[in-house]
Coordinates of C-alpha atoms and ligand atoms in Angstrom, one line a residue:
X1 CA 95.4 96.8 103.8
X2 CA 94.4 93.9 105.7
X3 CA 94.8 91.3 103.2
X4 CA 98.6 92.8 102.7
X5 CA 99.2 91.8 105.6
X6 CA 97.2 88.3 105.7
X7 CA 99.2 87.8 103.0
X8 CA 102.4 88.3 104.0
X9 CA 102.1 86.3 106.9
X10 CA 100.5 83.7 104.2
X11 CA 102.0 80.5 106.4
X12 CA 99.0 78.4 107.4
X13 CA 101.1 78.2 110.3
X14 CA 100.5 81.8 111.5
X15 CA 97.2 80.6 112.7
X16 CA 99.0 78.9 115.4
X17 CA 101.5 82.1 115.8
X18 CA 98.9 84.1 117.4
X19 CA 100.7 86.8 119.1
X20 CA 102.3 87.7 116.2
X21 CA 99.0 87.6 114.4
X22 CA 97.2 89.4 116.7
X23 CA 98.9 92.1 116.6
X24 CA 98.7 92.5 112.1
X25 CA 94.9 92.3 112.7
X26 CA 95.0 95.1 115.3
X27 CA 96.7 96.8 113.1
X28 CA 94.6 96.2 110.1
X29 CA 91.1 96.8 111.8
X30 CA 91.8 100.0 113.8
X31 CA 89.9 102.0 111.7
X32 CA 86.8 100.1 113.0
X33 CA 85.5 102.4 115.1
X34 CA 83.4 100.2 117.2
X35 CA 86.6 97.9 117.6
X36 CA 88.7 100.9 118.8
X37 CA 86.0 101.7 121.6
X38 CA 86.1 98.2 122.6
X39 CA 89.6 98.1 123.2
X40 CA 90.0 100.8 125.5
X41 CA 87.1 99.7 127.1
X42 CA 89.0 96.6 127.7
X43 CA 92.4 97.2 128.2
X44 CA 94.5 93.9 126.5
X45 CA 93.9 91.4 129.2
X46 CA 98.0 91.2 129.6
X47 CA 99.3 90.0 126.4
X48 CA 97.5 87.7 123.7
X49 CA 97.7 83.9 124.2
X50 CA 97.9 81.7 121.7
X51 CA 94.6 80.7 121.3
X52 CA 93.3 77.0 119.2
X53 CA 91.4 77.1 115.9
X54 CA 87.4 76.8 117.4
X55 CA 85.9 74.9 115.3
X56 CA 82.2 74.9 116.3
X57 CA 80.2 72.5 113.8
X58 CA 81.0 70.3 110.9
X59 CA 77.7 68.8 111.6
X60 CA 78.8 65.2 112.1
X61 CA 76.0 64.5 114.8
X62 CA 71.7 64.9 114.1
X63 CA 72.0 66.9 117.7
X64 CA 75.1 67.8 119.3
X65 CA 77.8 70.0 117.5
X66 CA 81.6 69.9 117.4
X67 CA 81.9 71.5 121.1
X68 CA 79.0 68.6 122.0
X69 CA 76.7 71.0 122.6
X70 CA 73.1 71.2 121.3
X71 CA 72.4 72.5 117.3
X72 CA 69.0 72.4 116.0
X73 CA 66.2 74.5 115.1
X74 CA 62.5 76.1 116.0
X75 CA 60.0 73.4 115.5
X76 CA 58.4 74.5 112.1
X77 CA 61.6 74.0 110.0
X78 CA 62.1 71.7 107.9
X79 CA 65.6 70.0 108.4
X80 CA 67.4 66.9 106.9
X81 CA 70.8 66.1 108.5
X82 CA 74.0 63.8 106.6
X83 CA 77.1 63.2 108.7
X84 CA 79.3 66.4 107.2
X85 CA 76.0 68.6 106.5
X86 CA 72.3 69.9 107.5
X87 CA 69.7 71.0 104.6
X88 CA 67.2 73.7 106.0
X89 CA 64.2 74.1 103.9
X90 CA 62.4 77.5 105.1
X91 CA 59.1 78.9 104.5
X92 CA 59.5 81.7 106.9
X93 CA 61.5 84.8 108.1
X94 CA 61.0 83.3 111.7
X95 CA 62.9 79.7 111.6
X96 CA 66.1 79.5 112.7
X97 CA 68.7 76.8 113.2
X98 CA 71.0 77.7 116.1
X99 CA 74.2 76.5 117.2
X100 CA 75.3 76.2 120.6
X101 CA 78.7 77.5 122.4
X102 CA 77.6 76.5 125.5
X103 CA 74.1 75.3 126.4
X104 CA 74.6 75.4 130.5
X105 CA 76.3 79.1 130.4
X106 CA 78.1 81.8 128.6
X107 CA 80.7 81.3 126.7
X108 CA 83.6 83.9 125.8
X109 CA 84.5 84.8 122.3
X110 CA 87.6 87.3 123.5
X111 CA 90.4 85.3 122.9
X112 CA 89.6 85.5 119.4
X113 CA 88.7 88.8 119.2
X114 CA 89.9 90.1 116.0
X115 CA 88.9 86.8 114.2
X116 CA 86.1 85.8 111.9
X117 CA 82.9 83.8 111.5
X118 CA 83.9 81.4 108.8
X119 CA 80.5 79.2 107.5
X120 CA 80.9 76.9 104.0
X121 CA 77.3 76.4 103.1
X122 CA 75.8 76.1 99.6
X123 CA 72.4 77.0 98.3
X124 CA 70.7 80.6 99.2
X125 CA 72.1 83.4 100.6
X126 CA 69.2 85.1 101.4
X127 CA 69.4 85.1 105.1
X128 CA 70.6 86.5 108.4
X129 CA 73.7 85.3 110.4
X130 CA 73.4 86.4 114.1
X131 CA 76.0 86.0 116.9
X132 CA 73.4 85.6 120.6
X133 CA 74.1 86.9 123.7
X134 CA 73.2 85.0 126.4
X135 CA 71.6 86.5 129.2
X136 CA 73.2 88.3 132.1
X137 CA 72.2 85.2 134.2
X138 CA 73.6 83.1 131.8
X139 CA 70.7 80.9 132.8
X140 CA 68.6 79.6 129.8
X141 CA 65.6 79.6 132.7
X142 CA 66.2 83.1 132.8
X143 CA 63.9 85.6 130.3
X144 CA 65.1 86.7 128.0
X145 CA 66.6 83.7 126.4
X146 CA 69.4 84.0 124.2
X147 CA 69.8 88.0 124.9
X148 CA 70.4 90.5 122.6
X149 CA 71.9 89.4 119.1
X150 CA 73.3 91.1 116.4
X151 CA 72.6 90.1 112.7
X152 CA 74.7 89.9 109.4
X153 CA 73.1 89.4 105.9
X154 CA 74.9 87.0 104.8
X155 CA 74.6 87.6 100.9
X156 CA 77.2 90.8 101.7
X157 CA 79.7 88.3 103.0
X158 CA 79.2 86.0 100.4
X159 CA 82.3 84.6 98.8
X160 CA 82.3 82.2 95.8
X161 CA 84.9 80.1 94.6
X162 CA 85.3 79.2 90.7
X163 CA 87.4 76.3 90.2
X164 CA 90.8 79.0 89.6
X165 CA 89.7 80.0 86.0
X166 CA 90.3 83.9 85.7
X167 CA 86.9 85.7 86.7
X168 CA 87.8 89.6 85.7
X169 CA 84.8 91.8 86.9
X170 CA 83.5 89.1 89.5
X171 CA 83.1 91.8 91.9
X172 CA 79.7 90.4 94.2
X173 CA 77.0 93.1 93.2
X174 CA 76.4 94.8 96.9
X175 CA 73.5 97.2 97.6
X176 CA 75.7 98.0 100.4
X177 CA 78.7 98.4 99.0
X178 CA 78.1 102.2 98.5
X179 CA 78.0 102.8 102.5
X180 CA 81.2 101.0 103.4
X181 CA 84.1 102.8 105.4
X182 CA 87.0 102.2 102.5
X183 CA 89.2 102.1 105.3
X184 CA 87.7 98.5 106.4
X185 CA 88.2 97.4 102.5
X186 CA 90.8 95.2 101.6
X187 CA 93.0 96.2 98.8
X188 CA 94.0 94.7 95.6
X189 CA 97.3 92.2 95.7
X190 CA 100.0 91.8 92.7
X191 CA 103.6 90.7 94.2
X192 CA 104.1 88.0 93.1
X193 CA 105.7 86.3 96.3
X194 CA 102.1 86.6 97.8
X195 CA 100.6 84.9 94.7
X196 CA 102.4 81.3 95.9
X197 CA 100.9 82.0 99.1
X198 CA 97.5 82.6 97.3
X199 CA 98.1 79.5 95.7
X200 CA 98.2 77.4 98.8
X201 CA 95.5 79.1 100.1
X202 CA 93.0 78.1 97.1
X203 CA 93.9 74.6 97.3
X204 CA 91.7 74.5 100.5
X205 CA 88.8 76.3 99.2
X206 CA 86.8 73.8 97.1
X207 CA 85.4 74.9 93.9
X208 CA 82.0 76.1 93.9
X209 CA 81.8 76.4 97.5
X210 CA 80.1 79.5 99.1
X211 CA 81.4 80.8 102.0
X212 CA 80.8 83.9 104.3
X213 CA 83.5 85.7 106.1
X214 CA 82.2 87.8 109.2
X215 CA 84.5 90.0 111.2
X216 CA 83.0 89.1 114.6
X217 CA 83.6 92.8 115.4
X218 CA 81.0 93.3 113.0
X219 CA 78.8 91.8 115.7
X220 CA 77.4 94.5 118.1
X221 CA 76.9 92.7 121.3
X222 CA 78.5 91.3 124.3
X223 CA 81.5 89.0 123.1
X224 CA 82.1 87.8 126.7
X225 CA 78.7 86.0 126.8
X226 CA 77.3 84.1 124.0
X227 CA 75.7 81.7 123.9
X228 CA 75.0 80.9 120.2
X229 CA 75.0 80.9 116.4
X230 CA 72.0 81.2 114.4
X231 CA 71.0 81.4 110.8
X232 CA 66.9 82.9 109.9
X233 CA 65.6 85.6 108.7
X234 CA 65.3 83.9 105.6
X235 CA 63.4 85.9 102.7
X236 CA 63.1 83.1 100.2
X237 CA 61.9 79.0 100.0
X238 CA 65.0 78.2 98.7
X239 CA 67.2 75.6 101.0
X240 CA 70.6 76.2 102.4
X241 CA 73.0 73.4 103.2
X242 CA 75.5 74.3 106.1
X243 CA 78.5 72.5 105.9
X244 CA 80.9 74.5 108.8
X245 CA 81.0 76.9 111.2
X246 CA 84.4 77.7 112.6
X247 CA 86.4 81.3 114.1
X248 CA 89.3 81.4 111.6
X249 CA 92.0 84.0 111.9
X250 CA 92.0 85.4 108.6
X251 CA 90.2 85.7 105.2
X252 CA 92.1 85.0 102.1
X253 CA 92.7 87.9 99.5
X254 CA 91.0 88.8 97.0
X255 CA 91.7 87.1 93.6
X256 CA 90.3 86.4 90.9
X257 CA 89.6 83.1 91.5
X258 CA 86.9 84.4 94.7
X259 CA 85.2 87.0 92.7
X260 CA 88.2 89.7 94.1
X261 CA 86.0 89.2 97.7
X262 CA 86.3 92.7 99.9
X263 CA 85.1 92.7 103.2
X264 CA 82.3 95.0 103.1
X265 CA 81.8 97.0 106.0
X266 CA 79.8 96.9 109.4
X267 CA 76.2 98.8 108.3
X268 CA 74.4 99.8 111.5
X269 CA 71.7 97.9 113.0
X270 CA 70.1 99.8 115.8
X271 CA 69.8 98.6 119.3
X272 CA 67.7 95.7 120.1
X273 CA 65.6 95.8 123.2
X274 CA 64.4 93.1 125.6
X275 CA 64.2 94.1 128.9
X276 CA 64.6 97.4 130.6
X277 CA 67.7 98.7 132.2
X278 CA 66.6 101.1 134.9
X279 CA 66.5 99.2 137.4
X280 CA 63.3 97.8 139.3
X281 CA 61.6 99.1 136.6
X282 CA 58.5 97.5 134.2
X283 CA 57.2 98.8 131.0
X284 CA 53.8 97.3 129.1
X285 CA 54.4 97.5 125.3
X286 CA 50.9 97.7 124.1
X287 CA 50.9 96.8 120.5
X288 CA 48.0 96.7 117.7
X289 CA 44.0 96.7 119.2
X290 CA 40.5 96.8 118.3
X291 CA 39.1 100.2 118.5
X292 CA 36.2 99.3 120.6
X293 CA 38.6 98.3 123.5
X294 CA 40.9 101.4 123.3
X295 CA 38.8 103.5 125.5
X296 CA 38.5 100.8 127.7
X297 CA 42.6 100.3 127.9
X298 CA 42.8 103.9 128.5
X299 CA 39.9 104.4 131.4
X300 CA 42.1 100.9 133.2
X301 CA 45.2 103.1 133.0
X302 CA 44.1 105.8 134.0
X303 CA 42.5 104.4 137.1
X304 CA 45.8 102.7 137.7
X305 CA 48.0 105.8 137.2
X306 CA 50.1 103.7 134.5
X307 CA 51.9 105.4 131.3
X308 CA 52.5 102.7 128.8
X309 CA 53.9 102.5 125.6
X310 CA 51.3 101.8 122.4
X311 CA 53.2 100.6 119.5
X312 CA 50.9 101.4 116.4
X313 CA 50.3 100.3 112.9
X314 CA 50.4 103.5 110.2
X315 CA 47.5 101.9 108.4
X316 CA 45.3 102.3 111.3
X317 CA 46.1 105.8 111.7
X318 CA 44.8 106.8 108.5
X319 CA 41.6 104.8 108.8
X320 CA 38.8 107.4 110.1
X321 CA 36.8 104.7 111.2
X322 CA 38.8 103.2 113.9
X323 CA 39.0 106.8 115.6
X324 CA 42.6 106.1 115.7
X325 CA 44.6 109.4 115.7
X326 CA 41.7 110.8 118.1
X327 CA 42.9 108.1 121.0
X328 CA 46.4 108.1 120.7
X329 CA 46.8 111.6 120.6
X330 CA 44.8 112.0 123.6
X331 CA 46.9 109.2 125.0
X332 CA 50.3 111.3 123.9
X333 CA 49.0 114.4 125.9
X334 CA 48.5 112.0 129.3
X335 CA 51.8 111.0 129.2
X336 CA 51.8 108.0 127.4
X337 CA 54.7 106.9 124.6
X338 CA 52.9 106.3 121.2
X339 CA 56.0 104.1 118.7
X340 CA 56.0 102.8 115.4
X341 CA 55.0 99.4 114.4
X342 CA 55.1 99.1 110.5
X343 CA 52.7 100.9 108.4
X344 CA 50.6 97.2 107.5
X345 CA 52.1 94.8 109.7
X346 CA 54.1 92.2 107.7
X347 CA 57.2 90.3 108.6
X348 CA 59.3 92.8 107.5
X349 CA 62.6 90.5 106.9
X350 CA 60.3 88.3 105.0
X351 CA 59.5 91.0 102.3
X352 CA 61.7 89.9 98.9
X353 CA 63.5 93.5 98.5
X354 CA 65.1 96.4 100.5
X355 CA 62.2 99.1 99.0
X356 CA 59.3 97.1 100.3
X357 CA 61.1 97.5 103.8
X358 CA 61.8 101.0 103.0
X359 CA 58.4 101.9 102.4
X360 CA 56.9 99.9 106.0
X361 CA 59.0 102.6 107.7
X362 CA 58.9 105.5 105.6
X363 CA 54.7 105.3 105.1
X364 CA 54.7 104.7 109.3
X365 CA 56.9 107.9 109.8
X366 CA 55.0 109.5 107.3
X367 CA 51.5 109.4 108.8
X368 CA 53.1 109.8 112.6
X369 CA 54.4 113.1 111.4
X370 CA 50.7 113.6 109.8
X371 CA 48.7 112.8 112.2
X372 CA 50.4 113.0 115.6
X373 CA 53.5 114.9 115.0
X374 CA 55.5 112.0 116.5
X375 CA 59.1 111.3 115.6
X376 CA 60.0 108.3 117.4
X377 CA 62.9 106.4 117.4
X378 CA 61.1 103.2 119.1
X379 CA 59.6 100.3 116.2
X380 CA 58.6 97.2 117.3
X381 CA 58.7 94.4 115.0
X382 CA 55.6 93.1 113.5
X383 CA 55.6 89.3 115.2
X384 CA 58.7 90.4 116.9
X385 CA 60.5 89.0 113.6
X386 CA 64.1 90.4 113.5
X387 CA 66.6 90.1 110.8
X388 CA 69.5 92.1 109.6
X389 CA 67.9 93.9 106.4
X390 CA 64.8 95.4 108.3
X391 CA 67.4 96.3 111.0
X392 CA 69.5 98.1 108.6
X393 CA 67.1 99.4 106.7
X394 CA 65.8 101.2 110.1
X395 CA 68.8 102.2 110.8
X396 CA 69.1 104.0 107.3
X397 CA 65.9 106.1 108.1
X398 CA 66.1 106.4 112.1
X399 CA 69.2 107.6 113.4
X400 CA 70.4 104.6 116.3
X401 CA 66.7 102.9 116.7
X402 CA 65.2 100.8 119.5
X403 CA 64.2 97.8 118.2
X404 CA 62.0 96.9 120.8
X405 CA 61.2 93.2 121.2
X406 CA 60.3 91.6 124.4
X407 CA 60.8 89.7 127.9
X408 CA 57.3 88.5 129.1
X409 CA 54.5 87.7 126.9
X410 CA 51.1 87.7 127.6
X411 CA 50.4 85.1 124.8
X412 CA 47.0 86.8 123.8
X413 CA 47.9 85.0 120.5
X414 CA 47.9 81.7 121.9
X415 CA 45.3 82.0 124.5
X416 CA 42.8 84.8 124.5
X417 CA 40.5 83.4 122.0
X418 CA 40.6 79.9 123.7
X419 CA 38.1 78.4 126.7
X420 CA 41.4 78.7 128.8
X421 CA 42.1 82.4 128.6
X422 CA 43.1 82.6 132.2
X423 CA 46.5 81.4 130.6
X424 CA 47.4 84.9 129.8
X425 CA 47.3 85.7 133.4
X426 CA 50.1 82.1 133.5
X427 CA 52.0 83.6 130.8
X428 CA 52.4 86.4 132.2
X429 CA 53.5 85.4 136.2
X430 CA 55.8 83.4 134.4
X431 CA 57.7 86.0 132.1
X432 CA 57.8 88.2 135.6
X433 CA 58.9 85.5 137.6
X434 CA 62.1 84.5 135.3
X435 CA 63.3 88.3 135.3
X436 CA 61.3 89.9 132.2
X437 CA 59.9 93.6 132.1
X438 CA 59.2 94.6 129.1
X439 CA 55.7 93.1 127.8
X440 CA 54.1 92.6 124.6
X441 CA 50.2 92.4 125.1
X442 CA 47.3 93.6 122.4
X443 CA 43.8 94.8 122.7
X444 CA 42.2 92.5 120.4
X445 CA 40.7 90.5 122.6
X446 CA 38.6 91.4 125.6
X447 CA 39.7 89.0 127.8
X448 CA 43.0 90.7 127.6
X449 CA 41.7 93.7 128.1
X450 CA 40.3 92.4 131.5
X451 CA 43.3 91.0 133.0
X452 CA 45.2 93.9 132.4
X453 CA 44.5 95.5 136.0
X454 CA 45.6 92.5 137.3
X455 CA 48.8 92.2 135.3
X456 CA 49.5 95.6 136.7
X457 CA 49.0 94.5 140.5
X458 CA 51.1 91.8 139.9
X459 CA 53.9 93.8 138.9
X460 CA 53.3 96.4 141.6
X461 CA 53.0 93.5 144.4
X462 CA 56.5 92.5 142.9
X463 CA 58.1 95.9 143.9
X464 CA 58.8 97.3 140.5
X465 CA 57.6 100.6 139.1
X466 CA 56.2 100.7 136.1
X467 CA 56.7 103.5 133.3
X468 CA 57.1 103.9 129.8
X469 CA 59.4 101.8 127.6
X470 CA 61.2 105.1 126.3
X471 CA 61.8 105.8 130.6
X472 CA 62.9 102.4 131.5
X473 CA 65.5 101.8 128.7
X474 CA 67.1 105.1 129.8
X475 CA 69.3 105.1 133.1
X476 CA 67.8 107.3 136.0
Ligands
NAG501 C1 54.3 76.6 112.3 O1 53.7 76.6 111.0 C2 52.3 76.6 111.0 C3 51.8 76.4 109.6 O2 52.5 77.1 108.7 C4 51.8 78.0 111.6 O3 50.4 78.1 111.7 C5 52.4 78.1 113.0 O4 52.1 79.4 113.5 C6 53.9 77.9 113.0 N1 54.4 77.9 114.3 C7 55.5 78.6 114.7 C8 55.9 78.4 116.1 O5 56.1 79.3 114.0
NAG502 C1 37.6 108.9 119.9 O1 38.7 109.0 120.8 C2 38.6 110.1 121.7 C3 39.9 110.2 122.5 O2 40.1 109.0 123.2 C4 37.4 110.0 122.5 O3 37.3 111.1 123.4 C5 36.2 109.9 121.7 O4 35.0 109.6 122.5 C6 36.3 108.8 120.7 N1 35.2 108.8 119.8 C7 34.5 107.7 119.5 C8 33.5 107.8 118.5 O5 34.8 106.6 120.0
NAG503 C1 61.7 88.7 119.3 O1 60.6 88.0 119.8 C2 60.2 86.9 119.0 C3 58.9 86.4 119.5 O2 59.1 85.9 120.8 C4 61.2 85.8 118.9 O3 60.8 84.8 118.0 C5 62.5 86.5 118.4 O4 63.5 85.5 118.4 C6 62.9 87.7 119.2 N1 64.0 88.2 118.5 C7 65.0 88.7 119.1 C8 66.1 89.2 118.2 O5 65.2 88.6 120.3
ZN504 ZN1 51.6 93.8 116.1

């Protein structure tokens, strides 16, 4: 349906007719659910202004994109910039090349509301796309920083452009494709005053290109406030060249000369967790340990009166030795939240196929129904690595997860093995002191295990109460 109408209103011109735009794409995307929530959330801010193409990078400068502000990546990838292009060469789930709306504060994606996430990139497509929220501060100094996000894989928005030859039955294969709403499909064209318009329209897509097209309402966060673009999550060594990022108003039809492209539709993600929302609140995520600190752990919170939340590994459950199942489900009848954590701890959105995902989460429910008679609906992310197929994927098995990440870190991994362990203790005022409640700390180490008191009378002397992570992402 929505491409009828694209169609019709095939003028490159429209883009600068917005009000009468804005008003097809209503039309064409109010079966989006999410969409139709966010509009009466938010009744139509009077009526639509025109609004300007926004083009964000075309990646003309080593640092600065088209708005001037920052682009640029996590130290460990490898990039090579040309004026017109940037090559990323990744190794690992984690990178991530960003780029920036607004580096000093938020930045509002409503006036183009109903638009879309257009990126021309060659190369892989085995990565996420995520749309960042900044923070409610919209102070980078602030923790977390960026916010929430909400990811894309961008192999389901994949479009590929053959030089106009006919290409019957060029369909892109989708695992998804099963589990979109048909409403959000487009439908196939034939009049043939739309194919001159189709015509036009080809002439700027260059042949061989690959580009995605990303309804941003297919990004779950708050639109008001972002901050950024970003591109990880990658699950293979091959490189990707971006060429441009840019909010277009519409997506040309399917034909055959882009593989008869359909928007596929929004699969759910889950809800990503940083900080918690009750407020004055603190919750200690206590991921993976060493079995001869656990009773230790537990004697420090029970002296302190504290109810935690352990996130655990499956594999460790169904290990006898490490006296596992005994501890935790002692610690469930004290009170405290015992949540998933993978079954054997890899970066999930590294693993090379959808069924090695599945099976991290269906082996960890597995031996949680076993051996504790837990269902929860809380996973932490092994490395706190976060992409769209492992959010998906969780999605698929847990009904509206937490993905529970972080806002202060103790930085055991950096420090507790070190002659400077008293970092942690740093690490930690630090995380506290720039707004985060939600910590990620492990018993691996003992050091870590001995600053824990401490942690805890820091965030006490601080006024906040501390309780589980399932309690403080719930409002009282
Ligand atoms: C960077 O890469 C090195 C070697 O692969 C790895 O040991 C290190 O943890 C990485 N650092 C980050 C911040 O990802
Ligand atoms: C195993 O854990 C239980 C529960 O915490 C504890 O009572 C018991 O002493 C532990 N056993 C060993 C051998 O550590
Ligand atoms: C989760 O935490 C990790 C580690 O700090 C960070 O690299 C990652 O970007 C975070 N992910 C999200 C989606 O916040
Ligand atoms: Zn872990």
């Amino acid at each position: 349906m929505q491409y009828l109408l694209f169609l019709t209103a095939c003028a490159v011109a429209l883009a600068l007719l917005l009000p009468a735009a804005t008003g097809l794409f209503h039309g064409s995307l109010q079966h989006e659910h999410w969409l139709e929530t966010r509009e009466k959330d938010h009744k139509s801010p009077k009526k639509q202004k025109v609004v300007p193409p926004l083009v964000l990078d075309t990646f003309q400068n080593p640092t600065l994109n088209d708005l001037g502000f920052w682009h640029g990546t996590g130290e460990n990838l490898t990039v090579q910039h040309e004026p017109g292009l940037v090559r990323l060469f990744p190794t690992d789930p984690d990178q991530n090349f960003h780029t920036q709306f607004n580096t000093h504060g938020c930045f509002s994606l409503w006036p183009w509301q109903n638009q879309f996430l257009h990126v021309v990139f060659e190369g892989t497509d085995r990565f996420s796309v995520s749309l960042n929220e900044h923070n409610a501060e919209c102070n980078p100094r602030r923790s977390p920083f960026p916010g929430i996000s909400d990811s894309v894989e961008a192999s389901r928005y994949t479009m590929r452009t053959t030089s106009g030859t006919v290409n019957e039955g060029g369909d892109a294969d989708d695992e998804g494709e099963e589990d979109v709403d048909a409403d959000t499909r487009g439908t196939a064209l034939g009049s043939p005053s739309e194919s001159r318009c189709q015509r036009e329209k080809e002439k700027t897509q260059v042949p061989g290109q690959t580009q995605l097209y990303i309804p941003l309402s297919h990004f779950h966060i708050d639109q008001s406030r972002v901050v950024s673009v970003s591109f990880h999550g990658f699950y293979t060594n091959e490189p990707l060249t971006l060429r441009r990022v840019e909010i277009v108003p519409m997506v040309p039809p399917p034909s055959p000369a882009n593989g008869h492209f359909r928007m596929p539709g929004k699969l759910p993600t889950g809800n990503l967790v940083l900080r918690c929302t009750r407020p004055n609140s603190f919750a200690f995520g206590i991921d993976d340990g060493q079995p001869q600190y656990a009773q230790e752990v537990k004697r420090i919170l029970d002296e302190e009166n504290v109810r935690a939340t352990f996130f655990v590994v499956g594999a460790g459950l169904r290990d006898p030795s490490t006296n596992f199942t005994e501890f935790y489900r002692q610690m469930l009848r004290e009170g405290h939240q015992v949540a998933l954590h993978s079954n054997t701890h890899p970066k999930m959105e590294g693993l090379s196929t959808s069924g090695e995902i599945d099976d991290e989460i269906i082996k960890t429910k597995e031996v949680f129904k076993d051996k504790l008679n837990v269902e929860s609906s809380y996973f932490r992310p092994p490395f706190g690595t976060v992409g769209a197929r492992m959010r998906q994927r969780l999605a698929q098995h847990i009904p509206n997860p937490f993905i529970v990440n972080w806002s202060v870190d103790v930085e055991d991994w950096i420090w507790a093995n070190t002659t400077t362990p008293e970092k942690q203790l740093d690490a930690f005022y630090q995380g506290v002191a720039r707004g985060g409640n939600i910590a990620v700390m492990h018993f691996l180490n003992p050091t870590t295990v001995r600053y824990l008191p401490q942690f805890i009378r820091h965030v006490r002397s601080a006024g906040l109460q501390i309780m589980r992570i399932d309690q403080c992402v719930q409002s009282p």
